[in-house]
Short mmCIF file of C-alpha atoms in Angstrom, two decimals:
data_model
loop_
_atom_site.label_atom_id
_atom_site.label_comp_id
_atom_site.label_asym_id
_atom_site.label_seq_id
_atom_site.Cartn_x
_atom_site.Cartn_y
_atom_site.Cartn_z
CA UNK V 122 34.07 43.66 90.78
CA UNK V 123 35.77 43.14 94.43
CA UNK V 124 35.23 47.04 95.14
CA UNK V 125 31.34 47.08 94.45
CA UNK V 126 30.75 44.07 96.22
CA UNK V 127 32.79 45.55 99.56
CA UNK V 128 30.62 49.10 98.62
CA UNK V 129 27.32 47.19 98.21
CA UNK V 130 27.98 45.37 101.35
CA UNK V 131 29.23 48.54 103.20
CA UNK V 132 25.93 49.97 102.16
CA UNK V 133 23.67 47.31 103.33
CA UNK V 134 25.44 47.11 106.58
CA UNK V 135 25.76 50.70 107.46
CA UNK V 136 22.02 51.09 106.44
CA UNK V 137 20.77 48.15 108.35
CA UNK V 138 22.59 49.43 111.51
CA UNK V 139 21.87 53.07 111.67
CA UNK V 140 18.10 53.84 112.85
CA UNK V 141 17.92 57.06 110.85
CA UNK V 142 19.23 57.84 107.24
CA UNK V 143 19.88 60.98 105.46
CA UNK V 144 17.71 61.18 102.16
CA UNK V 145 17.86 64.26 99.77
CA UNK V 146 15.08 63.79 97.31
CA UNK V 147 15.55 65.73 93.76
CA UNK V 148 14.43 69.10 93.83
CA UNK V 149 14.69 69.05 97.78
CA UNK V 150 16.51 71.65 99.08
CA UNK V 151 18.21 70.01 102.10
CA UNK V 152 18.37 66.47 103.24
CA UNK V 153 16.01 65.21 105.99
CA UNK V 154 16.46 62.41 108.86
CA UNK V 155 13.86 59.73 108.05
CA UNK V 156 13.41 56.65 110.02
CA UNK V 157 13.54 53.01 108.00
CA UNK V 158 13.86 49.56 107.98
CA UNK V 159 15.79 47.63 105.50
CA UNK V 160 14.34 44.43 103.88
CA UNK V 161 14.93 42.92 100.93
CA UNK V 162 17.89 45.12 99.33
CA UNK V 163 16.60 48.87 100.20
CA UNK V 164 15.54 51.17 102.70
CA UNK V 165 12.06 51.00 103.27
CA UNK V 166 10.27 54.46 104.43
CA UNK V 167 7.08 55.48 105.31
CA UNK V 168 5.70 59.22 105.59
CA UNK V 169 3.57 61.96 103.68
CA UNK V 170 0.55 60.99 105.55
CA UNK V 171 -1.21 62.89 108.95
CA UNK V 172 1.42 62.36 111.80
CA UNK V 173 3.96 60.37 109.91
CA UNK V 174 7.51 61.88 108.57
CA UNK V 175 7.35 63.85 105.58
CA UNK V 176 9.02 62.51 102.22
CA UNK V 177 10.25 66.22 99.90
CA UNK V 178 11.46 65.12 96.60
CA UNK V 179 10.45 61.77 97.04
CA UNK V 180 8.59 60.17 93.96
CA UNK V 181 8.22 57.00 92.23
CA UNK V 182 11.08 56.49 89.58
CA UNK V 183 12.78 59.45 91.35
CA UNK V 184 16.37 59.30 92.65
CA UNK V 185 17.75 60.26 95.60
CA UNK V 186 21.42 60.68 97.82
CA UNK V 187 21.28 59.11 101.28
CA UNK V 188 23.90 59.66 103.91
CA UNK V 189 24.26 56.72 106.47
CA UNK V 190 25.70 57.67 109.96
CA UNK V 191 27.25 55.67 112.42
CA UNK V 192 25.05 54.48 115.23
CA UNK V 193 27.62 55.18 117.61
CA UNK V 194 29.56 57.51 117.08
CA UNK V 195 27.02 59.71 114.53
CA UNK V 196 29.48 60.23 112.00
CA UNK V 197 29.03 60.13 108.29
CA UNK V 198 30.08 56.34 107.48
CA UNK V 199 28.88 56.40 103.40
CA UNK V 200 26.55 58.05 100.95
CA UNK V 201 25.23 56.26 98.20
CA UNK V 202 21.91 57.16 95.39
CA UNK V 203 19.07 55.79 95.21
CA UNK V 204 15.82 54.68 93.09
CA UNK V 205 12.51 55.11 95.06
CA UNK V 206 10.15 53.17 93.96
CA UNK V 207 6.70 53.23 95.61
CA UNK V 208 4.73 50.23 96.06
CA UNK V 209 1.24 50.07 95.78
CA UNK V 210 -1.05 49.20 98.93
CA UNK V 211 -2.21 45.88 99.27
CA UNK V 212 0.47 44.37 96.55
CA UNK V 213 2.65 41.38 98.26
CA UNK V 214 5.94 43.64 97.77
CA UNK V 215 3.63 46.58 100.21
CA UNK V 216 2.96 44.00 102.80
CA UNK V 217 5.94 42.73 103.48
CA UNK V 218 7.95 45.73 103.77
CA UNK V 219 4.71 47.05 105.97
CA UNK V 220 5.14 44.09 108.24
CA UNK V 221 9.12 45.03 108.68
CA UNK V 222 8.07 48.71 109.04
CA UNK V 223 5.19 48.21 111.48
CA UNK V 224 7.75 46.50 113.90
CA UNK V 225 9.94 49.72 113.92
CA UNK V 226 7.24 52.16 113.79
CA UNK V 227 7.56 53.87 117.58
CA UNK V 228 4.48 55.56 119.50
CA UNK V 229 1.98 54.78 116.63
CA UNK V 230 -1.59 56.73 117.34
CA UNK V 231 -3.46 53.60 116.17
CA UNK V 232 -1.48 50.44 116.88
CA UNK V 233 -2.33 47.20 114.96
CA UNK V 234 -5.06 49.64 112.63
CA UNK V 235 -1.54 51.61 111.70
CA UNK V 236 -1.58 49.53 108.34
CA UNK V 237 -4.59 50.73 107.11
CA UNK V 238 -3.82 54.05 107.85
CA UNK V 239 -0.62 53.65 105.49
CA UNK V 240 -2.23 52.27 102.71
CA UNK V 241 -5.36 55.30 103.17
CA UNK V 242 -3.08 57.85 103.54
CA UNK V 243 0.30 57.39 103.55
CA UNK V 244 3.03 56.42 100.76
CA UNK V 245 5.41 53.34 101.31
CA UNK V 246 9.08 53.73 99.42
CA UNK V 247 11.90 51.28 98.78
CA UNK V 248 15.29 53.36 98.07
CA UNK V 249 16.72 50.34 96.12
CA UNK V 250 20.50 51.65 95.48
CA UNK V 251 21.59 52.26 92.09
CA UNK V 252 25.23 50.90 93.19
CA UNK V 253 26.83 54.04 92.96
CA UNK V 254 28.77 55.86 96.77
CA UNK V 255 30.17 58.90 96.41
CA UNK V 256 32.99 60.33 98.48
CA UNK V 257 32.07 62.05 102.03
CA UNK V 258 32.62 65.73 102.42
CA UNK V 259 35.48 67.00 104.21
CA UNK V 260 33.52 69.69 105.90
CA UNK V 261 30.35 69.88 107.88
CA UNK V 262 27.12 69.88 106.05
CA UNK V 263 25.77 71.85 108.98
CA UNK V 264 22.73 73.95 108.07
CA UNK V 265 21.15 77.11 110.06
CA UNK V 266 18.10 75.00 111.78
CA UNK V 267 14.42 76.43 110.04
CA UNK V 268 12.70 79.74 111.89
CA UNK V 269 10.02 78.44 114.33
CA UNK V 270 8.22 80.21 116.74
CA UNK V 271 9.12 77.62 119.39
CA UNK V 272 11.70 78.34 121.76
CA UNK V 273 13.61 76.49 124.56
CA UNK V 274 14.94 79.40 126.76
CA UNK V 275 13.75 81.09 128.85
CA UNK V 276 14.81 82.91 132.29
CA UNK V 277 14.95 80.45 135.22
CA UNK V 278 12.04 81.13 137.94
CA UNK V 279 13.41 83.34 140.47
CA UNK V 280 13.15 80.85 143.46
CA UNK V 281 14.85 78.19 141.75
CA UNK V 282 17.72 78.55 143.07
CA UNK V 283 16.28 78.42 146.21
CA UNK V 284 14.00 75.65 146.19
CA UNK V 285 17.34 73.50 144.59
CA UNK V 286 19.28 74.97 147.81
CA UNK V 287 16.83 73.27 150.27
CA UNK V 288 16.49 69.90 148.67
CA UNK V 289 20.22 69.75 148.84
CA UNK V 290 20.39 71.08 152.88
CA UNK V 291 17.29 68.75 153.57
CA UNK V 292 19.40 65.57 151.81
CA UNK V 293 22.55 66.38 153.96
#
């Protein structure tokens, strides 16, 4: 009884601290970074809706694995399942865990209208844990990033160098 207590609490700190979780949905074929809040016993999420984070293998009554990291440090601290459970818009259980999520929510398109965009078009999960952990893995869970057309280097502008060369002789 001792050891879930300290693993429920380890959970619910760890969660509460870190700004992003790891959630694998079922069927999903990697886990993805989500932003949360957590209020009332779960992880609260918010996604699958225009401009908001997408939820893969994410359904009502559907479980899921969710790797906390450290804030500071970014390590793996625990991994524990999950139940989602989604709530339905307007019920008191949506608003409240709206109102926790609306505080978090950064560089919303639509400000104090962002509710009724969520309960439109978006879906609102609790990941209530199921009170099981499971072990971390000794080795990296590293995957190859996805193919994108978008691409951060390129060759530096031939004057560059120069133009950085006369700021620093001009500062001297």
């Amino acid at each position: 009884m001792t050891s879930e207590l300290l693993e429920r609490a380890l959970v619910e700190e760890a969660t509460k601290k870190s700004g992003l979780i790891w959630v694998r949905g079922a069927g999903a074929p990697a886990a993805r970074a989500l932003w949360h809040v957590w209020h009332e016993g779960a992880a609260c999420v918010v996604g699958d809706g225009p401009g908001e984070q997408p939820l893969p293998g994410l359904a009502d009554g559907a479980t899921a694995e969710i790797t906390v990291r450290s804030k500071d440090k970014g390590g793996r601290l625990v991994a524990w399942s999950a139940k989602a459970v989604e709530l339905a818009p307007g019920s008191e259980a949506w608003e409240a865990a709206v109102a926790e999520l609306k505080g978090k929510r950064l560089n919303a398109p639509d400000g104090e209208a962002m509710p009724g965009r969520w309960a439109r078009e978006c879906r609102v999960l609790r990941l209530e844990p199921t009170g099981a952990t499971s072990d971390l893995p000794d080795g990296s869970l590293a995957e190859a990033p996805l193919p994108t057309p978008a691409t951060t280097r390129q060759p530096i502008p031939a004057a560059l160098p120069r133009l950085l060369l006369k700021k620093r002789r001009a500062k001297r």
